[in-house]
GROMACS .gro file of N, CA and C in nm:
model
  273
    1MET      N    1  -1.012  -2.509   1.656
    1MET     CA    2  -0.948  -2.388   1.642
    1MET      C    3  -1.026  -2.318   1.489
    2ASN      N    4  -1.081  -2.146   1.484
    2ASN     CA    5  -1.171  -2.209   1.313
    2ASN      C    6  -1.008  -2.075   1.312
    3ARG      N    7  -0.963  -2.101   1.171
    3ARG     CA    8  -0.881  -2.001   1.086
    3ARG      C    9  -0.777  -1.938   1.133
    4PHE      N   10  -0.985  -1.738   1.110
    4PHE     CA   11  -0.959  -1.665   1.167
    4PHE      C   12  -0.874  -1.618   1.277
    5ILE      N   13  -0.966  -1.727   1.360
    5ILE     CA   14  -0.930  -1.718   1.546
    5ILE      C   15  -0.759  -1.718   1.579
    6LYS      N   16  -0.718  -1.874   1.571
    6LYS     CA   17  -0.527  -1.828   1.479
    6LYS      C   18  -0.529  -1.742   1.443
    7GLY      N   19  -0.473  -1.729   1.364
    7GLY     CA   20  -0.465  -1.631   1.278
    7GLY      C   21  -0.377  -1.487   1.390
    8PHE      N   22  -0.543  -1.491   1.415
    8PHE     CA   23  -0.455  -1.376   1.589
    8PHE      C   24  -0.446  -1.387   1.700
    9THR      N   25  -0.419  -1.524   1.706
    9THR     CA   26  -0.395  -1.562   1.822
    9THR      C   27  -0.215  -1.610   1.798
   10TYR      N   28  -0.195  -1.574   1.735
   10TYR     CA   29  -0.034  -1.655   1.632
   10TYR      C   30  -0.005  -1.724   1.680
   11THR      N   31  -0.111  -1.937   1.704
   11THR     CA   32  -0.028  -2.000   1.742
   11THR      C   33   0.007  -2.069   1.622
   12PHE      N   34   0.025  -2.025   1.528
   12PHE     CA   35   0.096  -2.079   1.414
   12PHE      C   36   0.165  -2.149   1.360
   13HIS      N   37   0.279  -2.177   1.246
   13HIS     CA   38   0.376  -2.222   1.216
   13HIS      C   39   0.395  -2.139   1.141
   14ARG      N   40   0.592  -2.133   1.129
   14ARG     CA   41   0.662  -2.081   1.013
   14ARG      C   42   0.582  -2.061   0.918
   15ASN      N   43   0.490  -1.935   0.749
   15ASN     CA   44   0.490  -1.970   0.696
   15ASN      C   45   0.548  -1.875   0.626
   16LEU      N   46   0.658  -1.816   0.573
   16LEU     CA   47   0.723  -1.709   0.493
   16LEU      C   48   0.856  -1.759   0.509
   17GLY      N   49   0.926  -1.737   0.357
   17GLY     CA   50   0.990  -1.801   0.290
   17GLY      C   51   1.121  -1.708   0.299
   18LYS      N   52   1.148  -1.750   0.265
   18LYS     CA   53   1.344  -1.601   0.278
   18LYS      C   54   1.323  -1.478   0.240
   19GLU      N   55   1.307  -1.524   0.092
   19GLU     CA   56   1.271  -1.399   0.021
   19GLU      C   57   1.177  -1.332   0.059
   20ASP      N   58   1.032  -1.343   0.084
   20ASP     CA   59   0.921  -1.320   0.165
   20ASP      C   60   0.988  -1.228   0.330
   21ARG      N   61   1.090  -1.284   0.358
   21ARG     CA   62   1.142  -1.243   0.504
   21ARG      C   63   1.162  -1.103   0.446
   22VAL      N   64   1.308  -1.049   0.302
   22VAL     CA   65   1.435  -0.992   0.267
   22VAL      C   66   1.334  -0.877   0.198
   23ILE      N   67   1.240  -0.893   0.147
   23ILE     CA   68   1.150  -0.767   0.053
   23ILE      C   69   1.086  -0.724   0.264
   24ARG      N   70   1.013  -0.777   0.309
   24ARG     CA   71   0.992  -0.704   0.447
   24ARG      C   72   1.057  -0.672   0.479
   25ALA      N   73   1.198  -0.750   0.513
   25ALA     CA   74   1.273  -0.605   0.601
   25ALA      C   75   1.360  -0.547   0.514
   26PHE      N   76   1.339  -0.512   0.402
   26PHE     CA   77   1.439  -0.361   0.230
   26PHE      C   78   1.281  -0.285   0.308
   27ILE      N   79   1.179  -0.349   0.308
   27ILE     CA   80   1.038  -0.237   0.291
   27ILE      C   81   1.005  -0.139   0.434
   28ALA      N   82   1.084  -0.203   0.519
   28ALA     CA   83   1.028  -0.131   0.675
   28ALA      C   84   1.155  -0.118   0.697
   29THR      N   85   1.287  -0.196   0.722
   29THR     CA   86   1.436  -0.016   0.685
   29THR      C   87   1.388   0.115   0.579
   30LEU      N   88   1.351   0.097   0.455
   30LEU     CA   89   1.245   0.261   0.419
   30LEU      C   90   1.193   0.295   0.505
   31MET      N   91   1.050   0.269   0.519
   31MET     CA   92   0.942   0.335   0.605
   31MET      C   93   1.048   0.392   0.719
   32LEU      N   94   1.116   0.245   0.816
   32LEU     CA   95   1.131   0.289   0.930
   32LEU      C   96   1.281   0.522   0.895
   33ALA      N   97   1.336   0.478   0.780
   33ALA     CA   98   1.397   0.553   0.802
   33ALA      C   99   1.315   0.701   0.780
   34PHE      N  100   1.204   0.705   0.621
   34PHE     CA  101   1.155   0.793   0.623
   34PHE      C  102   1.111   0.841   0.773
   35TRP      N  103   1.063   0.819   0.860
   35TRP     CA  104   0.995   0.861   0.912
   35TRP      C  105   1.103   0.849   1.033
   36TYR      N  106   1.230   0.827   1.063
   36TYR     CA  107   1.341   0.890   1.131
   36TYR      C  108   1.380   1.037   1.029
   37PHE      N  109   1.450   1.066   0.954
   37PHE     CA  110   1.458   1.158   0.862
   37PHE      C  111   1.341   1.258   0.852
   38GLY      N  112   1.245   1.193   0.903
   38GLY     CA  113   1.108   1.319   0.903
   38GLY      C  114   1.114   1.380   0.716
   39LEU      N  115   1.086   1.318   0.680
   39LEU     CA  116   1.037   1.286   0.518
   39LEU      C  117   0.923   1.233   0.517
   40ILE      N  118   0.807   1.137   0.660
   40ILE     CA  119   0.731   1.169   0.679
   40ILE      C  120   0.645   1.172   0.827
   41THR      N  121   0.628   1.312   0.842
   41THR     CA  122   0.577   1.316   1.012
   41THR      C  123   0.438   1.307   0.993
   42GLY      N  124   0.364   1.340   1.094
   42GLY     CA  125   0.237   1.319   1.177
   42GLY      C  126   0.125   1.206   1.181
   43LEU      N  127   0.051   1.199   1.148
   43LEU     CA  128  -0.010   1.113   1.161
   43LEU      C  129   0.001   0.944   1.072
   44ILE      N  130   0.058   1.013   0.983
   44ILE     CA  131   0.073   0.897   0.833
   44ILE      C  132   0.258   0.865   0.882
   45GLY      N  133   0.341   0.946   0.945
   45GLY     CA  134   0.486   0.874   0.978
   45GLY      C  135   0.461   0.717   1.027
   46SER      N  136   0.329   0.883   1.181
   46SER     CA  137   0.313   0.693   1.277
   46SER      C  138   0.242   0.547   1.248
   47ILE      N  139   0.081   0.601   1.121
   47ILE     CA  140   0.093   0.444   1.085
   47ILE      C  141   0.226   0.405   1.041
   48LEU      N  142   0.256   0.453   0.991
   48LEU     CA  143   0.371   0.435   0.951
   48LEU      C  144   0.521   0.367   0.956
   49GLY      N  145   0.503   0.435   1.065
   49GLY     CA  146   0.607   0.332   1.210
   49GLY      C  147   0.579   0.206   1.254
   50VAL      N  148   0.432   0.278   1.299
   50VAL     CA  149   0.364   0.160   1.323
   50VAL      C  150   0.351  -0.045   1.201
   51LEU      N  151   0.344   0.027   1.126
   51LEU     CA  152   0.370  -0.026   1.001
   51LEU      C  153   0.522  -0.180   1.028
   52ALA      N  154   0.559  -0.095   1.038
   52ALA     CA  155   0.679  -0.039   0.973
   52ALA      C  156   0.700  -0.190   1.050
   53LEU      N  157   0.736  -0.171   1.216
   53LEU     CA  158   0.710  -0.284   1.313
   53LEU      C  159   0.696  -0.409   1.296
   54MET      N  160   0.555  -0.371   1.234
   54MET     CA  161   0.494  -0.549   1.250
   54MET      C  162   0.580  -0.533   1.190
   55LEU      N  163   0.626  -0.477   1.022
   55LEU     CA  164   0.655  -0.629   0.902
   55LEU      C  165   0.801  -0.681   0.978
   56LEU      N  166   0.831  -0.598   1.055
   56LEU     CA  167   0.990  -0.617   1.093
   56LEU      C  168   0.964  -0.725   1.211
   57GLY      N  169   0.852  -0.816   1.314
   57GLY     CA  170   0.787  -0.850   1.380
   57GLY      C  171   0.759  -0.976   1.300
   58THR      N  172   0.671  -0.957   1.143
   58THR     CA  173   0.728  -1.066   1.077
   58THR      C  174   0.800  -1.156   1.049
   59VAL      N  175   0.914  -1.040   1.039
   59VAL     CA  176   1.057  -1.133   0.923
   59VAL      C  177   1.079  -1.202   1.068
   60ALA      N  178   1.089  -1.155   1.202
   60ALA     CA  179   1.185  -1.221   1.365
   60ALA      C  180   1.110  -1.280   1.362
   61SER      N  181   0.969  -1.312   1.328
   61SER     CA  182   0.915  -1.436   1.374
   61SER      C  183   0.874  -1.582   1.276
   62ALA      N  184   0.947  -1.503   1.118
   62ALA     CA  185   0.873  -1.544   1.022
   62ALA      C  186   0.733  -1.577   0.981
   63ARG      N  187   0.681  -1.559   1.015
   63ARG     CA  188   0.501  -1.589   1.038
   63ARG      C  189   0.405  -1.487   1.010
   64CYS      N  190   0.334  -1.513   0.946
   64CYS     CA  191   0.280  -1.390   0.931
   64CYS      C  192   0.095  -1.444   0.907
   65GLY      N  193   0.001  -1.358   0.979
   65GLY     CA  194  -0.121  -1.365   1.013
   65GLY      C  195  -0.205  -1.349   0.866
   66VAL      N  196  -0.190  -1.268   0.794
   66VAL     CA  197  -0.263  -1.257   0.666
   66VAL      C  198  -0.251  -1.297   0.614
   67THR      N  199  -0.169  -1.384   0.602
   67THR     CA  200  -0.069  -1.474   0.492
   67THR      C  201  -0.162  -1.634   0.507
   68TYR      N  202  -0.108  -1.612   0.645
   68TYR     CA  203  -0.196  -1.780   0.720
   68TYR      C  204  -0.374  -1.796   0.674
   69TRP      N  205  -0.415  -1.616   0.705
   69TRP     CA  206  -0.564  -1.693   0.707
   69TRP      C  207  -0.592  -1.679   0.526
   70PHE      N  208  -0.523  -1.674   0.457
   70PHE     CA  209  -0.506  -1.640   0.275
   70PHE      C  210  -0.475  -1.890   0.250
   71ASP      N  211  -0.443  -1.942   0.344
   71ASP     CA  212  -0.340  -2.012   0.359
   71ASP      C  213  -0.222  -2.018   0.248
   72LYS      N  214  -0.188  -1.913   0.239
   72LYS     CA  215  -0.017  -1.888   0.163
   72LYS      C  216   0.082  -2.027   0.207
   73ASN      N  217   0.204  -2.041   0.181
   73ASN     CA  218   0.313  -2.016   0.194
   73ASN      C  219   0.375  -1.999   0.147
   74THR      N  220   0.518  -1.891   0.162
   74THR     CA  221   0.579  -1.837   0.058
   74THR      C  222   0.793  -1.926   0.106
   75MET      N  223   0.703  -2.017   0.152
   75MET     CA  224   0.889  -2.117   0.135
   75MET      C  225   0.921  -2.233  -0.021
   76HIS      N  226   0.985  -2.172  -0.050
   76HIS     CA  227   1.054  -2.329  -0.122
   76HIS      C  228   1.078  -2.414  -0.074
   77GLU      N  229   1.080  -2.534  -0.120
   77GLU     CA  230   1.079  -2.636  -0.096
   77GLU      C  231   1.168  -2.727  -0.030
   78GLN      N  232   1.342  -2.619  -0.119
   78GLN     CA  233   1.435  -2.701  -0.011
   78GLN      C  234   1.491  -2.567   0.151
   79GLU      N  235   1.385  -2.457   0.096
   79GLU     CA  236   1.352  -2.448   0.272
   79GLU      C  237   1.270  -2.558   0.385
   80LYS      N  238   1.155  -2.595   0.320
   80LYS     CA  239   1.060  -2.646   0.374
   80LYS      C  240   1.160  -2.780   0.462
   81GLN      N  241   1.273  -2.805   0.324
   81GLN     CA  242   1.295  -3.011   0.331
   81GLN      C  243   1.472  -2.899   0.475
   82SER      N  244   1.454  -2.804   0.461
   82SER     CA  245   1.628  -2.791   0.562
   82SER      C  246   1.496  -2.743   0.736
   83LEU      N  247   1.382  -2.627   0.729
   83LEU     CA  248   1.321  -2.681   0.859
   83LEU      C  249   1.327  -2.873   0.908
   84LYS      N  250   1.252  -2.919   0.825
   84LYS     CA  251   1.205  -3.079   0.798
   84LYS      C  252   1.332  -3.111   0.903
   85THR      N  253   1.409  -3.114   0.803
   85THR     CA  254   1.506  -3.147   0.929
   85THR      C  255   1.568  -3.161   1.055
   86LYS      N  256   1.548  -3.004   1.027
   86LYS     CA  257   1.573  -2.905   1.222
   86LYS      C  258   1.496  -2.967   1.293
   87GLY      N  259   1.383  -3.085   1.233
   87GLY     CA  260   1.316  -3.110   1.339
   87GLY      C  261   1.163  -2.938   1.355
   88ILE      N  262   1.248  -2.833   1.278
   88ILE     CA  263   1.117  -2.682   1.263
   88ILE      C  264   0.980  -2.715   1.214
   89ASN      N  265   0.874  -2.714   1.267
   89ASN     CA  266   0.786  -2.699   1.222
   89ASN      C  267   0.729  -2.558   1.163
   90TYR      N  268   0.645  -2.576   1.040
   90TYR     CA  269   0.608  -2.468   0.933
   90TYR      C  270   0.462  -2.583   0.906
   91GLU      N  271   0.377  -2.454   0.814
   91GLU     CA  272   0.281  -2.462   0.795
   91GLU      C  273   0.281  -2.534   0.585
   0.00000   0.00000   0.00000
């Protein structure tokens, strides 16, 4: 299966490190707070809300299609070793 299609089907393994997930969670939380408290409304508010939910999805699954397409893995070696000992696959 080609890399682009595989990125859309979400059949790849983990590729996000802990630091990347923390940053994404922080940004998504800010975006949702701005939307919830009415600081950003209308179409832009809706778009930011959807993007925030997508970011939270990547945080929860530790997988990102865009990162996969660019053949990047943001995990440090220590994280990779920890996952390897637990038997968890990563890209």
